Amino acid sequence: MSYIEFNEIRKSFGENEVLKGVSLSVEKGEFISLLGPSGCGKSTLLRCLAGLEQVSGGSFILDGTDITERPPQEREIGMVFQQYSLFPNMTVEQNLAFGLEIKKMPKEQIRTEIQGALEMVGLTDKRKEYPARLSGGQQQRVALARAIVSKPKVLLLDEPLSAIDAKLRKNLQVEIRRIQKELNITTIFVTHDQDEAMLMSDRICLLNEGTIEQIGNAVEIYTNPRTKFAASFIGHYNVLEWNQFSHMFGERTEEKSAIAIRPEVISMSHAKQNHENSYEVRGTVMDSQSVGNVLRYHVQVNGISLRVDTLFRSFMLFQNGTDVWLSLEKRNCLRLAN
């Protein structure tokens, strides 16, 4: 049996069924990301596991014990929210001590545990400060320290970095993953950011409208999406219906499944490239935009628009209205289940 078992979890708010029988297994020490758009049910699933929401059906098994009906304080789960939820009238040290004092832990042990948690998040010099005197990133690290100081069996992170600026967010992504590995604590992380999920996770669970679309590691989900939703959400795939694909490339097929093509696997040039085992078609550049070190072109081929990603190189730029040749290896055309 896995360390955590989600068994056919259902949750409804009135007539709105948010979770539709979600089943998932998580191994001890694993870092799982729940990824998906707003409203897909990922935060609700996390809150149900924590006991903050009552499930409408199904069960949770943690370390061999059914915790479905247990109150939150008896589940041995630590949680960090998007809002830091620190007590404003308590110092950092007092915020961390609060839960341990409720457990009636000896004072000397409380001091030891707090010192270890603050060292882990790099805030030993802030122990006497109040939350209002800390930056957003520091407050989030305090919230993380408070969640781990009691040594929970599971750590839940509900979009904890979404309110933090981009540079600090990247630093905290690395820090959270380092701490998770150091403690070997089973962690479930909620995010709508695919880059964040791919960077931090052992596995990604992609949710859509209350059901699981696909589960796998970052490479599996990125290179082999199984459904149209997975392909459209991960990796900015071009998703073509079978008749669009046939019209664009002149490829006749009896299989009426959609085709997914990653933008970066399409090469673009002024002249035909004559590559073997490839589709080669003419198109016209309609638009382009800079995405970091990548230029994303929109190229029209036989009346259908394709996204094409190229490295941002000054000697290889294509102006709007330019006629180009696109080359695509046939093996990079992925057939989708639906």
Short mmCIF file of C-alpha atoms in Angstrom, two decimals:
data_model
loop_
_atom_site.label_atom_id
_atom_site.label_comp_id
_atom_site.label_asym_id
_atom_site.label_seq_id
_atom_site.Cartn_x
_atom_site.Cartn_y
_atom_site.Cartn_z
CA MET A 1 0.00 0.00 0.00
CA SER A 2 1.18 3.53 -0.79
CA TYR A 3 1.84 6.06 1.98
CA ILE A 4 -1.25 8.12 1.03
CA GLU A 5 -4.25 6.66 -0.78
CA PHE A 6 -6.98 8.87 -2.24
CA ASN A 7 -9.90 6.48 -2.85
CA GLU A 8 -12.68 7.78 -5.14
CA ILE A 9 -12.78 11.20 -3.47
CA ARG A 10 -15.94 13.16 -4.22
CA LYS A 11 -16.88 16.65 -3.08
CA SER A 12 -19.95 18.69 -3.91
CA PHE A 13 -20.98 22.17 -2.88
CA GLY A 14 -24.74 22.04 -3.30
CA GLU A 15 -25.37 20.85 -6.85
CA ASN A 16 -21.84 21.72 -7.95
CA GLU A 17 -19.73 18.54 -8.04
CA VAL A 18 -16.14 19.78 -7.70
CA LEU A 19 -14.38 16.42 -7.27
CA LYS A 20 -15.70 13.48 -9.29
CA GLY A 21 -14.14 10.33 -7.86
CA VAL A 22 -10.44 11.19 -7.64
CA SER A 23 -8.12 8.25 -6.92
CA LEU A 24 -4.40 8.81 -6.39
CA SER A 25 -1.51 7.02 -4.66
CA VAL A 26 1.44 8.91 -3.16
CA GLU A 27 4.63 7.24 -1.98
CA LYS A 28 6.50 8.16 1.22
CA GLY A 29 8.93 11.02 0.64
CA GLU A 30 7.43 11.88 -2.75
CA PHE A 31 6.81 15.43 -3.99
CA ILE A 32 3.53 15.52 -5.95
CA SER A 33 2.14 18.61 -7.66
CA LEU A 34 -1.58 19.03 -8.29
CA LEU A 35 -1.62 21.09 -11.47
CA GLY A 36 -4.53 22.57 -13.35
CA PRO A 37 -6.53 25.71 -14.15
CA SER A 38 -8.56 27.67 -11.62
CA GLY A 39 -11.68 25.78 -10.59
CA CYS A 40 -10.41 22.30 -11.48
CA GLY A 41 -10.61 21.09 -7.85
CA LYS A 42 -6.94 20.98 -6.85
CA SER A 43 -7.21 23.20 -3.74
CA THR A 44 -10.46 21.53 -2.71
CA LEU A 45 -8.74 18.12 -2.89
CA LEU A 46 -5.92 19.42 -0.68
CA ARG A 47 -8.34 20.91 1.85
CA CYS A 48 -10.28 17.64 1.99
CA LEU A 49 -7.09 15.73 2.77
CA ALA A 50 -6.25 18.24 5.51
CA GLY A 51 -9.73 17.86 7.00
CA LEU A 52 -10.69 21.48 6.33
CA GLU A 53 -13.50 20.28 4.04
CA GLN A 54 -15.68 17.22 4.59
CA VAL A 55 -15.71 14.83 1.62
CA SER A 56 -19.01 13.86 0.00
CA GLY A 57 -17.69 10.37 -0.74
CA GLY A 58 -14.52 8.28 -0.74
CA SER A 59 -11.73 7.88 1.81
CA PHE A 60 -8.17 8.91 2.68
CA ILE A 61 -5.66 6.36 3.96
CA LEU A 62 -2.48 7.80 5.50
CA ASP A 63 0.31 5.44 6.53
CA GLY A 64 -2.17 2.55 6.73
CA THR A 65 -4.79 4.45 8.78
CA ASP A 66 -8.14 5.74 7.56
CA ILE A 67 -8.16 9.46 8.46
CA THR A 68 -11.32 10.42 6.53
CA GLU A 69 -13.38 11.20 9.65
CA ARG A 70 -10.55 12.50 11.84
CA PRO A 71 -10.48 16.20 12.81
CA PRO A 72 -7.66 18.25 11.22
CA GLN A 73 -5.53 18.41 14.39
CA GLU A 74 -5.40 14.60 14.56
CA ARG A 75 -4.26 13.96 10.97
CA GLU A 76 -0.54 14.78 11.48
CA ILE A 77 -0.59 17.06 8.45
CA GLY A 78 1.12 20.45 8.09
CA MET A 79 -0.26 23.02 5.67
CA VAL A 80 1.02 26.25 4.12
CA PHE A 81 -1.51 28.54 2.45
CA GLN A 82 -1.24 31.25 -0.20
CA GLN A 83 -2.00 33.73 2.58
CA TYR A 84 0.69 33.44 5.23
CA SER A 85 -1.91 33.25 8.09
CA LEU A 86 0.67 34.21 10.73
CA PHE A 87 -0.49 35.58 14.07
CA PRO A 88 0.33 39.32 13.76
CA ASN A 89 0.60 39.87 17.52
CA MET A 90 3.17 37.08 17.94
CA THR A 91 6.87 37.06 17.11
CA VAL A 92 8.30 34.54 14.67
CA GLU A 93 9.39 32.41 17.60
CA GLN A 94 5.93 32.57 19.20
CA ASN A 95 4.21 31.70 15.93
CA LEU A 96 6.30 28.52 15.69
CA ALA A 97 5.83 27.66 19.36
CA PHE A 98 2.02 28.00 19.34
CA GLY A 99 1.19 24.54 17.96
CA LEU A 100 3.89 22.83 20.03
CA GLU A 101 2.58 24.41 23.24
CA ILE A 102 -0.92 23.14 22.46
CA LYS A 103 0.61 19.66 22.24
CA LYS A 104 2.12 20.32 25.70
CA MET A 105 5.64 19.70 24.47
CA PRO A 106 8.35 20.45 27.10
CA LYS A 107 9.74 24.00 26.85
CA GLU A 108 13.31 22.89 26.26
CA GLN A 109 12.22 20.64 23.40
CA ILE A 110 10.14 23.49 21.94
CA ARG A 111 13.23 25.73 21.89
CA THR A 112 15.24 22.98 20.20
CA GLU A 113 12.60 22.32 17.55
CA ILE A 114 12.15 26.03 16.80
CA GLN A 115 15.90 26.53 16.45
CA GLY A 116 16.13 23.65 13.99
CA ALA A 117 13.18 24.88 11.91
CA LEU A 118 14.50 28.45 11.75
CA GLU A 119 17.94 27.23 10.72
CA MET A 120 16.36 25.19 7.95
CA VAL A 121 14.58 28.22 6.46
CA GLY A 122 17.44 30.64 7.16
CA LEU A 123 15.64 32.91 9.64
CA THR A 124 17.43 32.44 12.96
CA ASP A 125 18.14 36.18 13.11
CA LYS A 126 14.42 37.02 12.80
CA ARG A 127 13.09 34.98 15.70
CA LYS A 128 12.10 38.06 17.77
CA GLU A 129 10.56 39.98 14.87
CA TYR A 130 6.83 40.43 14.29
CA PRO A 131 5.35 39.43 10.89
CA ALA A 132 4.69 43.06 9.90
CA ARG A 133 8.45 43.73 9.95
CA LEU A 134 9.21 40.86 7.54
CA SER A 135 9.13 40.78 3.74
CA GLY A 136 6.60 38.60 1.92
CA GLY A 137 9.24 35.99 1.21
CA GLN A 138 10.35 35.93 4.85
CA GLN A 139 6.76 35.58 6.04
CA GLN A 140 6.26 32.65 3.70
CA ARG A 141 9.38 30.98 5.07
CA VAL A 142 8.04 31.47 8.60
CA ALA A 143 4.79 29.82 7.51
CA LEU A 144 6.81 26.92 6.09
CA ALA A 145 8.84 26.62 9.31
CA ARG A 146 5.63 26.61 11.35
CA ALA A 147 4.24 23.79 9.20
CA ILE A 148 7.32 21.57 9.55
CA VAL A 149 8.31 22.31 13.17
CA SER A 150 5.83 19.76 14.51
CA LYS A 151 7.25 17.08 12.18
CA PRO A 152 4.02 16.19 10.34
CA LYS A 153 3.70 13.05 8.26
CA VAL A 154 2.58 15.10 5.24
CA LEU A 155 3.22 18.67 4.11
CA LEU A 156 0.53 20.39 2.02
CA LEU A 157 1.36 23.57 0.07
CA ASP A 158 -1.59 25.46 -1.43
CA GLU A 159 -0.16 27.86 -4.04
CA PRO A 160 2.22 29.29 -1.41
CA LEU A 161 4.29 31.31 -3.88
CA SER A 162 1.64 32.92 -6.07
CA ALA A 163 1.76 36.29 -4.26
CA ILE A 164 5.57 36.59 -4.39
CA ASP A 165 7.58 38.38 -7.09
CA ALA A 166 9.14 36.30 -9.87
CA LYS A 167 12.80 36.37 -8.77
CA LEU A 168 12.09 35.53 -5.12
CA ARG A 169 9.59 32.92 -6.22
CA LYS A 170 12.29 31.03 -8.12
CA ASN A 171 14.58 31.13 -5.08
CA LEU A 172 11.83 29.81 -2.81
CA GLN A 173 11.01 27.03 -5.27
CA VAL A 174 14.58 25.78 -4.88
CA GLU A 175 14.51 26.24 -1.08
CA ILE A 176 11.23 24.37 -0.63
CA ARG A 177 12.50 21.45 -2.71
CA ARG A 178 15.79 21.40 -0.76
CA ILE A 179 13.97 21.33 2.58
CA GLN A 180 11.54 18.66 1.36
CA LYS A 181 14.40 16.41 0.30
CA GLU A 182 16.37 17.05 3.48
CA LEU A 183 13.41 16.09 5.66
CA ASN A 184 12.22 13.39 3.24
CA ILE A 185 8.71 14.62 3.97
CA THR A 186 5.83 13.54 1.75
CA THR A 187 4.63 16.73 0.07
CA ILE A 188 1.61 17.68 -2.04
CA PHE A 189 1.90 21.03 -3.80
CA VAL A 190 -0.93 22.92 -5.54
CA THR A 191 -0.11 25.21 -8.46
CA HIS A 192 -1.55 26.44 -11.75
CA ASP A 193 1.96 27.17 -13.08
CA GLN A 194 3.23 24.33 -15.30
CA ASP A 195 6.85 25.55 -15.14
CA GLU A 196 6.75 25.52 -11.35
CA ALA A 197 5.27 22.02 -11.28
CA MET A 198 7.83 20.69 -13.75
CA LEU A 199 10.74 22.19 -11.81
CA MET A 200 9.74 20.97 -8.35
CA SER A 201 7.88 17.68 -8.69
CA ASP A 202 8.69 14.00 -8.65
CA ARG A 203 5.30 13.51 -10.33
CA ILE A 204 2.60 15.81 -11.63
CA CYS A 205 -1.12 15.09 -11.30
CA LEU A 206 -2.95 17.11 -13.94
CA LEU A 207 -6.55 17.89 -12.96
CA ASN A 208 -9.40 19.09 -15.14
CA GLU A 209 -12.99 19.68 -14.03
CA GLY A 210 -12.69 17.50 -10.95
CA THR A 211 -11.02 14.50 -12.57
CA ILE A 212 -7.42 13.41 -13.21
CA GLU A 213 -6.39 13.84 -16.84
CA GLN A 214 -2.88 12.41 -16.53
CA ILE A 215 -0.25 11.50 -13.94
CA GLY A 216 3.47 11.19 -14.57
CA ASN A 217 6.84 12.83 -14.16
CA ALA A 218 7.59 16.10 -15.93
CA VAL A 219 9.25 14.47 -18.94
CA GLU A 220 6.42 11.95 -19.44
CA ILE A 221 3.67 14.55 -19.32
CA TYR A 222 5.56 17.07 -21.45
CA THR A 223 6.65 14.69 -24.19
CA ASN A 224 3.64 12.36 -24.24
CA PRO A 225 0.36 14.09 -23.39
CA ARG A 226 -2.54 11.68 -23.64
CA THR A 227 -5.47 14.04 -24.16
CA LYS A 228 -6.26 17.32 -25.88
CA PHE A 229 -6.53 19.04 -22.51
CA ALA A 230 -3.11 17.78 -21.39
CA ALA A 231 -1.53 18.88 -24.67
CA SER A 232 -3.13 22.32 -24.52
CA PHE A 233 -2.19 22.91 -20.86
CA ILE A 234 1.36 21.53 -20.87
CA GLY A 235 4.01 22.72 -23.29
CA HIS A 236 1.92 25.05 -25.50
CA TYR A 237 1.28 22.28 -28.03
CA ASN A 238 -0.37 22.91 -31.36
CA VAL A 239 -3.48 20.72 -31.17
CA LEU A 240 -5.01 19.94 -34.57
CA GLU A 241 -8.15 18.01 -35.36
CA TRP A 242 -7.49 15.12 -37.73
CA ASN A 243 -9.09 16.94 -40.68
CA GLN A 244 -6.99 20.09 -40.02
CA PHE A 245 -3.85 17.96 -39.91
CA SER A 246 -4.78 16.22 -43.17
CA HIS A 247 -5.50 19.53 -44.88
CA MET A 248 -2.29 21.14 -43.62
CA PHE A 249 0.16 18.34 -44.47
CA GLY A 250 -1.72 16.41 -47.14
CA GLU A 251 -1.64 13.31 -44.95
CA ARG A 252 -4.67 11.05 -45.31
CA THR A 253 -5.50 8.99 -42.24
CA GLU A 254 -8.28 6.66 -41.17
CA GLU A 255 -7.67 7.48 -37.49
CA LYS A 256 -9.83 10.43 -36.55
CA SER A 257 -7.82 11.39 -33.47
CA ALA A 258 -6.45 14.84 -32.74
CA ILE A 259 -2.74 15.49 -33.33
CA ALA A 260 -0.41 17.36 -30.94
CA ILE A 261 2.77 19.10 -32.14
CA ARG A 262 5.19 20.97 -29.88
CA PRO A 263 6.18 24.42 -31.23
CA GLU A 264 9.90 23.81 -30.71
CA VAL A 265 10.05 20.66 -32.89
CA ILE A 266 9.07 22.62 -36.01
CA SER A 267 12.04 24.13 -37.85
CA MET A 268 11.62 27.21 -40.02
CA SER A 269 13.76 28.51 -42.88
CA HIS A 270 13.62 30.57 -46.05
CA ALA A 271 14.33 27.54 -48.27
CA LYS A 272 12.98 24.01 -48.38
CA GLN A 273 15.14 21.72 -46.23
CA ASN A 274 14.42 18.31 -47.84
CA HIS A 275 14.62 16.36 -44.58
CA GLU A 276 13.81 12.66 -44.66
CA ASN A 277 10.75 11.30 -42.85
CA SER A 278 9.45 14.83 -42.40
CA TYR A 279 6.51 16.92 -43.46
CA GLU A 280 7.59 20.07 -45.29
CA VAL A 281 5.11 22.81 -46.10
CA ARG A 282 5.09 26.47 -47.05
CA GLY A 283 3.57 29.07 -44.77
CA THR A 284 3.43 32.78 -44.06
CA VAL A 285 4.57 34.48 -40.84
CA MET A 286 1.59 36.34 -39.43
CA ASP A 287 2.90 37.48 -36.03
CA SER A 288 5.66 36.92 -33.46
CA GLN A 289 6.27 37.58 -29.80
CA SER A 290 9.24 37.33 -27.47
CA VAL A 291 8.96 34.74 -24.67
CA GLY A 292 12.24 35.02 -22.76
CA ASN A 293 15.01 33.72 -25.04
CA VAL A 294 12.44 32.26 -27.45
CA LEU A 295 10.63 33.87 -30.36
CA ARG A 296 7.14 32.44 -30.81
CA TYR A 297 5.91 32.80 -34.39
CA HIS A 298 2.38 32.36 -35.64
CA VAL A 299 2.62 30.88 -39.12
CA GLN A 300 -0.37 30.33 -41.36
CA VAL A 301 -0.32 27.14 -43.41
CA ASN A 302 -3.22 26.41 -45.78
CA GLY A 303 -5.44 28.71 -43.75
CA ILE A 304 -4.51 27.12 -40.38
CA SER A 305 -2.31 28.82 -37.76
CA LEU A 306 0.68 27.04 -36.19
CA ARG A 307 2.86 28.19 -33.30
CA VAL A 308 6.58 27.80 -34.02
CA ASP A 309 9.24 28.45 -31.35
CA THR A 310 12.82 29.38 -32.28
CA LEU A 311 15.76 30.65 -30.26
CA PHE A 312 16.05 34.43 -30.21
CA ARG A 313 18.97 34.92 -32.62
CA SER A 314 19.54 38.22 -34.41
CA PHE A 315 20.82 36.53 -37.59
CA MET A 316 17.72 34.34 -37.94
CA LEU A 317 14.64 36.53 -37.70
CA PHE A 318 11.50 36.36 -39.83
CA GLN A 319 9.39 39.45 -40.45
CA ASN A 320 5.60 39.46 -40.59
CA GLY A 321 4.39 38.59 -44.08
CA THR A 322 7.49 36.53 -44.91
CA ASP A 323 6.96 33.26 -46.79
CA VAL A 324 8.82 30.41 -45.05
CA TRP A 325 9.27 26.65 -45.20
CA LEU A 326 8.36 24.56 -42.17
CA SER A 327 9.88 21.13 -41.55
CA LEU A 328 8.46 18.66 -39.03
CA GLU A 329 9.60 15.11 -38.34
CA LYS A 330 6.69 12.69 -38.60
CA ARG A 331 7.60 11.04 -35.30
CA ASN A 332 6.89 14.35 -33.50
CA CYS A 333 3.20 14.23 -34.46
CA LEU A 334 1.50 12.74 -31.41
CA ARG A 335 -1.97 11.18 -31.63
CA LEU A 336 -4.21 12.02 -28.69
CA ALA A 337 -6.83 9.89 -26.97
CA ASN A 338 -9.53 12.55 -27.14
#
